[in-house]
């Protein structure tokens, strides 16, 4: 018959065993070095069996309607043609790995699936393609009322330029390219609000009241009697948000 002291020692031992088993778990290893440590069954040599982890594979529509995903949930989209590229799936445009980035607003998660960006992808920001900003209400682009990318408010004397529309058009239809198969359209995301916009330099002797909105609309005024020179320009940067 076990004495009370022996029972207590056994229970303490079981407690520490359970605690350790919940602390770290190993697969193919008896000494896990992390919360979950998965060791390769054959870390070297010419064994043909497959090592690795299979992440759940779903199509875009399934991801679009999934609810209750927790921050950092990882999935693989194996079909980006189903559903629509809106809402939770706004950034799902190709077969790839995506993770859930939560965004709690008023107690409701308004997050989205974000693509895992490989190390060899282009930078997440780039300079706006060159364009000549109108500085006169007589500019042909202002007078042409069909060209809604450039407007002028005569009452406030404020110019407005649709940066998103202009850059997406230039990146979609370049005048020439060195590789006929190369494209720039990967930079062009479906909506203007998927970028943050920055003016990093401006000739303040010419431009004033410079502002940007979330849709990529640049507004500014031209100072009266200012002299337009070669250096009268702005540097504009677009950053993926």
GROMACS .gro file of N, CA and C in nm, residues 23-165:
model
  429
   23UNK      N    1   0.499   2.248  -2.232
   23UNK     CA    2   0.590   2.359  -2.259
   23UNK      C    3   0.650   2.350  -2.398
   24UNK      N    4   0.701   2.233  -2.435
   24UNK     CA    5   0.764   2.216  -2.565
   24UNK      C    6   0.726   2.080  -2.624
   25UNK      N    7   0.703   2.080  -2.754
   25UNK     CA    8   0.666   1.957  -2.823
   25UNK      C    9   0.763   1.933  -2.938
   26UNK      N   10   0.809   1.809  -2.948
   26UNK     CA   11   0.902   1.777  -3.056
   26UNK      C   12   0.847   1.668  -3.147
   27UNK      N   13   0.875   1.682  -3.275
   27UNK     CA   14   0.842   1.580  -3.374
   27UNK      C   15   0.973   1.537  -3.437
   28UNK      N   16   1.001   1.407  -3.432
   28UNK     CA   17   1.128   1.350  -3.477
   28UNK      C   18   1.245   1.397  -3.390
   29UNK      N   19   1.218   1.443  -3.268
   29UNK     CA   20   1.323   1.481  -3.174
   29UNK      C   21   1.273   1.462  -3.032
   30UNK      N   22   1.361   1.415  -2.945
   30UNK     CA   23   1.326   1.398  -2.804
   30UNK      C   24   1.365   1.518  -2.721
   31UNK      N   25   1.434   1.614  -2.782
   31UNK     CA   26   1.477   1.733  -2.710
   31UNK      C   27   1.436   1.858  -2.788
   32UNK      N   28   1.306   1.890  -2.787
   32UNK     CA   29   1.259   2.009  -2.861
   32UNK      C   30   1.321   2.136  -2.805
   33UNK      N   31   1.357   2.226  -2.893
   33UNK     CA   32   1.421   2.351  -2.855
   33UNK      C   33   1.332   2.471  -2.878
   34UNK      N   34   1.203   2.448  -2.898
   34UNK     CA   35   1.106   2.556  -2.915
   34UNK      C   36   0.969   2.502  -2.876
   35UNK      N   37   0.867   2.588  -2.876
   35UNK     CA   38   0.732   2.545  -2.843
   35UNK      C   39   0.692   2.425  -2.929
   36UNK      N   40   0.723   2.433  -3.059
   36UNK     CA   41   0.707   2.319  -3.149
   36UNK      C   42   0.834   2.306  -3.231
   37UNK      N   43   0.903   2.195  -3.215
   37UNK     CA   44   1.029   2.170  -3.284
   37UNK      C   45   1.012   2.050  -3.375
   38UNK      N   46   1.009   2.075  -3.507
   38UNK     CA   47   0.992   1.968  -3.605
   38UNK      C   48   1.127   1.943  -3.672
   39UNK      N   49   1.184   1.830  -3.643
   39UNK     CA   50   1.313   1.796  -3.701
   39UNK      C   51   1.292   1.715  -3.830
   40UNK      N   52   1.380   1.735  -3.927
   40UNK     CA   53   1.373   1.657  -4.051
   40UNK      C   54   1.402   1.511  -4.019
   41UNK      N   55   1.327   1.424  -4.082
   41UNK     CA   56   1.351   1.281  -4.063
   41UNK      C   57   1.485   1.241  -4.124
   42UNK      N   58   1.518   1.304  -4.236
   42UNK     CA   59   1.647   1.281  -4.301
   42UNK      C   60   1.707   1.416  -4.336
   43UNK      N   61   1.787   1.476  -4.248
   43UNK     CA   62   1.840   1.611  -4.273
   43UNK      C   63   1.945   1.616  -4.382
   44UNK      N   64   1.998   1.502  -4.425
   44UNK     CA   65   2.098   1.503  -4.532
   44UNK      C   66   2.094   1.369  -4.605
   45UNK      N   67   2.175   1.357  -4.708
   45UNK     CA   68   2.181   1.232  -4.783
   45UNK      C   69   2.087   1.229  -4.901
   46UNK      N   70   2.065   1.112  -4.956
   46UNK     CA   71   1.988   1.098  -5.080
   46UNK      C   72   1.855   1.025  -5.059
   47UNK      N   73   1.805   1.027  -4.935
   47UNK     CA   74   1.674   0.967  -4.908
   47UNK      C   75   1.567   1.040  -4.988
   48UNK      N   76   1.476   0.968  -5.048
   48UNK     CA   77   1.378   1.030  -5.138
   48UNK      C   78   1.246   1.068  -5.070
   49UNK      N   79   1.229   1.031  -4.942
   49UNK     CA   80   1.102   1.065  -4.881
   49UNK      C   81   1.095   1.216  -4.853
   50UNK      N   82   0.975   1.270  -4.837
   50UNK     CA   83   0.954   1.414  -4.827
   50UNK      C   84   0.951   1.461  -4.683
   51UNK      N   85   1.035   1.559  -4.650
   51UNK     CA   86   1.028   1.631  -4.523
   51UNK      C   87   0.964   1.767  -4.548
   52UNK      N   88   0.907   1.825  -4.445
   52UNK     CA   89   0.848   1.958  -4.459
   52UNK      C   90   0.715   1.967  -4.387
   53UNK      N   91   0.650   2.081  -4.404
   53UNK     CA   92   0.520   2.108  -4.342
   53UNK      C   93   0.422   2.147  -4.452
   54UNK      N   94   0.305   2.088  -4.451
   54UNK     CA   95   0.201   2.126  -4.547
   54UNK      C   96   0.103   2.222  -4.479
   55UNK      N   97   0.105   2.347  -4.525
   55UNK     CA   98   0.013   2.448  -4.475
   55UNK      C   99  -0.124   2.427  -4.541
   56UNK      N  100  -0.234   2.450  -4.470
   56UNK     CA  101  -0.367   2.432  -4.531
   56UNK      C  102  -0.379   2.506  -4.664
   57UNK      N  103  -0.430   2.436  -4.766
   57UNK     CA  104  -0.444   2.491  -4.901
   57UNK      C  105  -0.591   2.514  -4.931
   58UNK      N  106  -0.625   2.638  -4.961
   58UNK     CA  107  -0.764   2.675  -4.989
   58UNK      C  108  -0.768   2.774  -5.105
   59UNK      N  109  -0.888   2.793  -5.162
   59UNK     CA  110  -0.898   2.892  -5.270
   59UNK      C  111  -0.938   3.028  -5.211
   60UNK      N  112  -0.937   3.131  -5.297
   60UNK     CA  113  -0.961   3.267  -5.251
   60UNK      C  114  -1.101   3.284  -5.191
   61UNK      N  115  -1.199   3.221  -5.254
   61UNK     CA  116  -1.336   3.234  -5.202
   61UNK      C  117  -1.346   3.181  -5.060
   62UNK      N  118  -1.281   3.068  -5.034
   62UNK     CA  119  -1.283   3.011  -4.899
   62UNK      C  120  -1.220   3.107  -4.800
   63UNK      N  121  -1.106   3.168  -4.838
   63UNK     CA  122  -1.039   3.265  -4.750
   63UNK      C  123  -1.125   3.388  -4.729
   64UNK      N  124  -1.198   3.426  -4.832
   64UNK     CA  125  -1.282   3.546  -4.826
   64UNK      C  126  -1.395   3.530  -4.726
   65UNK      N  127  -1.446   3.408  -4.712
   65UNK     CA  128  -1.561   3.385  -4.624
   65UNK      C  129  -1.520   3.325  -4.488
   66UNK      N  130  -1.392   3.297  -4.470
   66UNK     CA  131  -1.347   3.243  -4.342
   66UNK      C  132  -1.367   3.347  -4.232
   67UNK      N  133  -1.413   3.305  -4.117
   67UNK     CA  134  -1.434   3.397  -4.006
   67UNK      C  135  -1.361   3.347  -3.883
   68UNK      N  136  -1.324   3.440  -3.795
   68UNK     CA  137  -1.261   3.403  -3.670
   68UNK      C  138  -1.114   3.373  -3.679
   69UNK      N  139  -1.049   3.408  -3.791
   69UNK     CA  140  -0.904   3.382  -3.802
   69UNK      C  141  -0.829   3.466  -3.700
   70UNK      N  142  -0.727   3.407  -3.641
   70UNK     CA  143  -0.646   3.477  -3.542
   70UNK      C  144  -0.524   3.539  -3.609
   71UNK      N  145  -0.474   3.645  -3.547
   71UNK     CA  146  -0.358   3.716  -3.600
   71UNK      C  147  -0.243   3.619  -3.624
   72UNK      N  148  -0.184   3.623  -3.743
   72UNK     CA  149  -0.070   3.544  -3.790
   72UNK      C  150  -0.110   3.406  -3.844
   73UNK      N  151  -0.241   3.375  -3.854
   73UNK     CA  152  -0.284   3.249  -3.916
   73UNK      C  153  -0.227   3.240  -4.058
   74UNK      N  154  -0.168   3.126  -4.091
   74UNK     CA  155  -0.103   3.109  -4.222
   74UNK      C  156  -0.181   3.012  -4.308
   75UNK      N  157  -0.202   3.048  -4.436
   75UNK     CA  158  -0.270   2.962  -4.532
   75UNK      C  159  -0.195   2.970  -4.665
   76UNK      N  160  -0.229   2.876  -4.754
   76UNK     CA  161  -0.177   2.883  -4.891
   76UNK      C  162  -0.295   2.889  -4.986
   77UNK      N  163  -0.299   2.993  -5.070
   77UNK     CA  164  -0.406   3.008  -5.169
   77UNK      C  165  -0.365   2.930  -5.294
   78UNK      N  166  -0.442   2.826  -5.326
   78UNK     CA  167  -0.407   2.744  -5.442
   78UNK      C  168  -0.491   2.778  -5.565
   79UNK      N  169  -0.582   2.874  -5.552
   79UNK     CA  170  -0.663   2.917  -5.666
   79UNK      C  171  -0.711   3.059  -5.637
   80UNK      N  172  -0.656   3.157  -5.709
   80UNK     CA  173  -0.691   3.297  -5.685
   80UNK      C  174  -0.797   3.348  -5.781
   81UNK      N  175  -0.861   3.256  -5.854
   81UNK     CA  176  -0.963   3.299  -5.952
   81UNK      C  177  -1.105   3.291  -5.894
   82UNK      N  178  -1.121   3.226  -5.781
   82UNK     CA  179  -1.254   3.215  -5.721
   82UNK      C  180  -1.280   3.336  -5.632
   83UNK      N  181  -1.407   3.358  -5.600
   83UNK     CA  182  -1.441   3.472  -5.516
   83UNK      C  183  -1.407   3.603  -5.585
   84UNK      N  184  -1.388   3.708  -5.505
   84UNK     CA  185  -1.353   3.839  -5.558
   84UNK      C  186  -1.242   3.900  -5.475
   85UNK      N  187  -1.165   3.988  -5.538
   85UNK     CA  188  -1.054   4.052  -5.469
   85UNK      C  189  -1.103   4.174  -5.393
   86UNK      N  190  -1.188   4.147  -5.293
   86UNK     CA  191  -1.247   4.253  -5.212
   86UNK      C  192  -1.250   4.209  -5.067
   87UNK      N  193  -1.276   4.305  -4.977
   87UNK     CA  194  -1.290   4.274  -4.836
   87UNK      C  195  -1.168   4.205  -4.780
   88UNK      N  196  -1.188   4.094  -4.712
   88UNK     CA  197  -1.077   4.020  -4.651
   88UNK      C  198  -0.975   3.976  -4.756
   89UNK      N  199  -1.022   3.952  -4.879
   89UNK     CA  200  -0.936   3.901  -4.986
   89UNK      C  201  -0.882   4.011  -5.077
   90UNK      N  202  -0.882   4.134  -5.029
   90UNK     CA  203  -0.841   4.248  -5.112
   90UNK      C  204  -0.700   4.232  -5.167
   91UNK      N  205  -0.611   4.168  -5.092
   91UNK     CA  206  -0.472   4.155  -5.135
   91UNK      C  207  -0.442   4.019  -5.200
   92UNK      N  208  -0.541   3.931  -5.211
   92UNK     CA  209  -0.518   3.798  -5.268
   92UNK      C  210  -0.531   3.808  -5.420
   93UNK      N  211  -0.417   3.812  -5.489
   93UNK     CA  212  -0.418   3.828  -5.634
   93UNK      C  213  -0.345   3.716  -5.708
   94UNK      N  214  -0.291   3.619  -5.632
   94UNK     CA  215  -0.218   3.510  -5.698
   94UNK      C  216  -0.204   3.393  -5.600
   95UNK      N  217  -0.165   3.278  -5.654
   95UNK     CA  218  -0.138   3.164  -5.568
   95UNK      C  219  -0.012   3.192  -5.487
   96UNK      N  220  -0.024   3.182  -5.355
   96UNK     CA  221   0.089   3.215  -5.269
   96UNK      C  222   0.051   3.191  -5.124
   97UNK      N  223   0.149   3.212  -5.034
   97UNK     CA  224   0.123   3.205  -4.891
   97UNK      C  225   0.067   3.340  -4.843
   98UNK      N  226  -0.032   3.335  -4.755
   98UNK     CA  227  -0.092   3.455  -4.697
   98UNK      C  228  -0.108   3.435  -4.546
   99UNK      N  229  -0.097   3.544  -4.471
   99UNK     CA  230  -0.122   3.538  -4.327
   99UNK      C  231  -0.229   3.639  -4.289
  100UNK      N  232  -0.299   3.610  -4.180
  100UNK     CA  233  -0.407   3.699  -4.136
  100UNK      C  234  -0.349   3.811  -4.052
  101UNK      N  235  -0.373   3.935  -4.093
  101UNK     CA  236  -0.331   4.053  -4.017
  101UNK      C  237  -0.455   4.118  -3.958
  102UNK      N  238  -0.473   4.100  -3.828
  102UNK     CA  239  -0.593   4.150  -3.762
  102UNK      C  240  -0.593   4.303  -3.756
  103UNK      N  241  -0.712   4.361  -3.755
  103UNK     CA  242  -0.729   4.506  -3.740
  103UNK      C  243  -0.859   4.529  -3.665
  104UNK      N  244  -0.850   4.535  -3.533
  104UNK     CA  245  -0.969   4.546  -3.448
  104UNK      C  246  -1.016   4.689  -3.443
  105UNK      N  247  -1.139   4.713  -3.492
  105UNK     CA  248  -1.200   4.845  -3.490
  105UNK      C  249  -1.336   4.834  -3.424
  106UNK      N  250  -1.353   4.899  -3.311
  106UNK     CA  251  -1.480   4.893  -3.239
  106UNK      C  252  -1.516   4.752  -3.197
  107UNK      N  253  -1.415   4.674  -3.163
  107UNK     CA  254  -1.440   4.536  -3.119
  107UNK      C  255  -1.461   4.438  -3.232
  108UNK      N  256  -1.456   4.485  -3.356
  108UNK     CA  257  -1.476   4.399  -3.473
  108UNK      C  258  -1.346   4.389  -3.551
  109UNK      N  259  -1.308   4.268  -3.587
  109UNK     CA  260  -1.185   4.246  -3.663
  109UNK      C  261  -1.211   4.277  -3.811
  110UNK      N  262  -1.149   4.384  -3.860
  110UNK     CA  263  -1.161   4.423  -4.000
  110UNK      C  264  -1.031   4.394  -4.075
  111UNK      N  265  -0.962   4.288  -4.032
  111UNK     CA  266  -0.834   4.253  -4.091
  111UNK      C  267  -0.845   4.198  -4.231
  112UNK      N  268  -0.727   4.166  -4.288
  112UNK     CA  269  -0.720   4.115  -4.425
  112UNK      C  270  -0.611   4.009  -4.434
  113UNK      N  271  -0.618   3.928  -4.541
  113UNK     CA  272  -0.512   3.832  -4.571
  113UNK      C  273  -0.400   3.906  -4.643
  114UNK      N  274  -0.277   3.893  -4.591
  114UNK     CA  275  -0.162   3.963  -4.646
  114UNK      C  276  -0.064   3.860  -4.703
  115UNK      N  277  -0.013   3.889  -4.822
  115UNK     CA  278   0.080   3.796  -4.887
  115UNK      C  279   0.215   3.797  -4.817
  116UNK      N  280   0.272   3.678  -4.797
  116UNK     CA  281   0.409   3.668  -4.749
  116UNK      C  282   0.501   3.711  -4.863
  117UNK      N  283   0.583   3.809  -4.841
  117UNK     CA  284   0.666   3.864  -4.947
  117UNK      C  285   0.802   3.795  -4.948
  118UNK      N  286   0.837   3.724  -5.056
  118UNK     CA  287   0.968   3.659  -5.063
  118UNK      C  288   1.080   3.761  -5.057
  119UNK      N  289   1.200   3.717  -5.020
  119UNK     CA  290   1.313   3.808  -5.002
  119UNK      C  291   1.360   3.870  -5.132
  120UNK      N  292   1.326   3.811  -5.246
  120UNK     CA  293   1.374   3.863  -5.374
  120UNK      C  294   1.272   3.952  -5.444
  121UNK      N  295   1.167   3.995  -5.372
  121UNK     CA  296   1.068   4.083  -5.433
  121UNK      C  297   1.117   4.227  -5.433
  122UNK      N  298   1.061   4.313  -5.516
  122UNK     CA  299   1.103   4.454  -5.520
  122UNK      C  300   1.074   4.522  -5.386
  123UNK      N  301   1.135   4.640  -5.362
  123UNK     CA  302   1.107   4.714  -5.239
  123UNK      C  303   0.959   4.748  -5.227
  124UNK      N  304   0.916   4.773  -5.104
  124UNK     CA  305   0.774   4.802  -5.082
  124UNK      C  306   0.740   4.948  -5.108
  125UNK      N  307   0.836   5.026  -5.161
  125UNK     CA  308   0.807   5.164  -5.196
  125UNK      C  309   0.879   5.198  -5.326
  126UNK      N  310   0.833   5.301  -5.394
  126UNK     CA  311   0.897   5.343  -5.517
  126UNK      C  312   0.860   5.487  -5.544
  127UNK      N  313   0.942   5.554  -5.624
  127UNK     CA  314   0.914   5.693  -5.658
  127UNK      C  315   0.806   5.700  -5.766
  128UNK      N  316   0.726   5.803  -5.755
  128UNK     CA  317   0.625   5.829  -5.856
  128UNK      C  318   0.692   5.851  -5.991
  129UNK      N  319   0.640   5.792  -6.100
  129UNK     CA  320   0.695   5.820  -6.233
  129UNK      C  321   0.693   5.970  -6.262
  130UNK      N  322   0.785   6.014  -6.345
  130UNK     CA  323   0.796   6.157  -6.374
  130UNK      C  324   0.669   6.210  -6.439
  131UNK      N  325   0.628   6.326  -6.395
  131UNK     CA  326   0.517   6.396  -6.460
  131UNK      C  327   0.535   6.545  -6.436
  132UNK      N  328   0.487   6.624  -6.528
  132UNK     CA  329   0.495   6.769  -6.516
  132UNK      C  330   0.368   6.818  -6.448
  133UNK      N  331   0.385   6.883  -6.334
  133UNK     CA  332   0.269   6.933  -6.260
  133UNK      C  333   0.219   7.063  -6.322
  134UNK      N  334   0.090   7.077  -6.339
  134UNK     CA  335   0.038   7.204  -6.392
  134UNK      C  336   0.059   7.317  -6.291
  135UNK      N  337   0.100   7.432  -6.341
  135UNK     CA  338   0.120   7.548  -6.254
  135UNK      C  339   0.037   7.668  -6.301
  136UNK      N  340  -0.042   7.646  -6.406
  136UNK     CA  341  -0.126   7.753  -6.460
  136UNK      C  342  -0.264   7.698  -6.490
  137UNK      N  343  -0.364   7.779  -6.466
  137UNK     CA  344  -0.501   7.737  -6.497
  137UNK      C  345  -0.524   7.728  -6.647
  138UNK      N  346  -0.428   7.778  -6.726
  138UNK     CA  347  -0.438   7.770  -6.872
  138UNK      C  348  -0.368   7.646  -6.927
  139UNK      N  349  -0.315   7.564  -6.838
  139UNK     CA  350  -0.252   7.439  -6.880
  139UNK      C  351  -0.352   7.357  -6.962
  140UNK      N  352  -0.308   7.298  -7.071
  140UNK     CA  353  -0.398   7.224  -7.160
  140UNK      C  354  -0.470   7.110  -7.088
  141UNK      N  355  -0.405   7.047  -6.989
  141UNK     CA  356  -0.467   6.938  -6.915
  141UNK      C  357  -0.578   6.988  -6.824
  142UNK      N  358  -0.564   7.112  -6.780
  142UNK     CA  359  -0.669   7.173  -6.697
  142UNK      C  360  -0.787   7.214  -6.784
  143UNK      N  361  -0.756   7.272  -6.898
  143UNK     CA  362  -0.863   7.318  -6.988
  143UNK      C  363  -0.943   7.200  -7.041
  144UNK      N  364  -0.877   7.088  -7.065
  144UNK     CA  365  -0.944   6.968  -7.114
  144UNK      C  366  -1.027   6.906  -7.002
  145UNK      N  367  -1.155   6.933  -7.002
  145UNK     CA  368  -1.242   6.887  -6.893
  145UNK      C  369  -1.261   6.735  -6.893
  146UNK      N  370  -1.224   6.670  -7.002
  146UNK     CA  371  -1.233   6.524  -7.007
  146UNK      C  372  -1.117   6.457  -6.933
  147UNK      N  373  -1.011   6.534  -6.909
  147UNK     CA  374  -0.896   6.481  -6.838
  147UNK      C  375  -0.915   6.508  -6.688
  148UNK      N  376  -0.982   6.415  -6.621
  148UNK     CA  377  -1.017   6.435  -6.480
  148UNK      C  378  -0.900   6.408  -6.385
  149UNK      N  379  -0.785   6.369  -6.440
  149UNK     CA  380  -0.669   6.348  -6.355
  149UNK      C  381  -0.605   6.479  -6.311
  150UNK      N  382  -0.639   6.588  -6.382
  150UNK     CA  383  -0.587   6.720  -6.348
  150UNK      C  384  -0.704   6.817  -6.341
  151UNK      N  385  -0.721   6.881  -6.228
  151UNK     CA  386  -0.830   6.978  -6.214
  151UNK      C  387  -0.780   7.103  -6.141
  152UNK      N  388  -0.857   7.209  -6.153
  152UNK     CA  389  -0.822   7.337  -6.090
  152UNK      C  390  -0.949   7.403  -6.040
  153UNK      N  391  -0.946   7.446  -5.915
  153UNK     CA  392  -1.060   7.516  -5.854
  153UNK      C  393  -1.029   7.665  -5.857
  154UNK      N  394  -1.099   7.738  -5.943
  154UNK     CA  395  -1.070   7.881  -5.960
  154UNK      C  396  -1.104   7.963  -5.836
  155UNK      N  397  -1.196   7.914  -5.754
  155UNK     CA  398  -1.233   7.990  -5.634
  155UNK      C  399  -1.128   7.978  -5.524
  156UNK      N  400  -1.067   7.862  -5.510
  156UNK     CA  401  -0.965   7.841  -5.407
  156UNK      C  402  -0.823   7.847  -5.464
  157UNK      N  403  -0.813   7.843  -5.598
  157UNK     CA  404  -0.685   7.841  -5.669
  157UNK      C  405  -0.601   7.718  -5.633
  158UNK      N  406  -0.671   7.607  -5.612
  158UNK     CA  407  -0.604   7.483  -5.576
  158UNK      C  408  -0.604   7.387  -5.695
  159UNK      N  409  -0.486   7.335  -5.726
  159UNK     CA  410  -0.472   7.231  -5.828
  159UNK      C  411  -0.489   7.094  -5.761
  160UNK      N  412  -0.544   6.997  -5.834
  160UNK     CA  413  -0.559   6.860  -5.786
  160UNK      C  414  -0.510   6.764  -5.893
  161UNK      N  415  -0.425   6.670  -5.854
  161UNK     CA  416  -0.367   6.573  -5.947
  161UNK      C  417  -0.390   6.434  -5.892
  162UNK      N  418  -0.447   6.346  -5.974
  162UNK     CA  419  -0.474   6.208  -5.933
  162UNK      C  420  -0.349   6.123  -5.956
  163UNK      N  421  -0.265   6.114  -5.854
  163UNK     CA  422  -0.138   6.042  -5.866
  163UNK      C  423  -0.160   5.895  -5.897
  164UNK      N  424  -0.256   5.834  -5.826
  164UNK     CA  425  -0.279   5.690  -5.844
  164UNK      C  426  -0.317   5.657  -5.989
  165UNK      N  427  -0.409   5.733  -6.045
  165UNK     CA  428  -0.454   5.706  -6.182
  165UNK      C  429  -0.341   5.725  -6.282
   0.00000   0.00000   0.00000
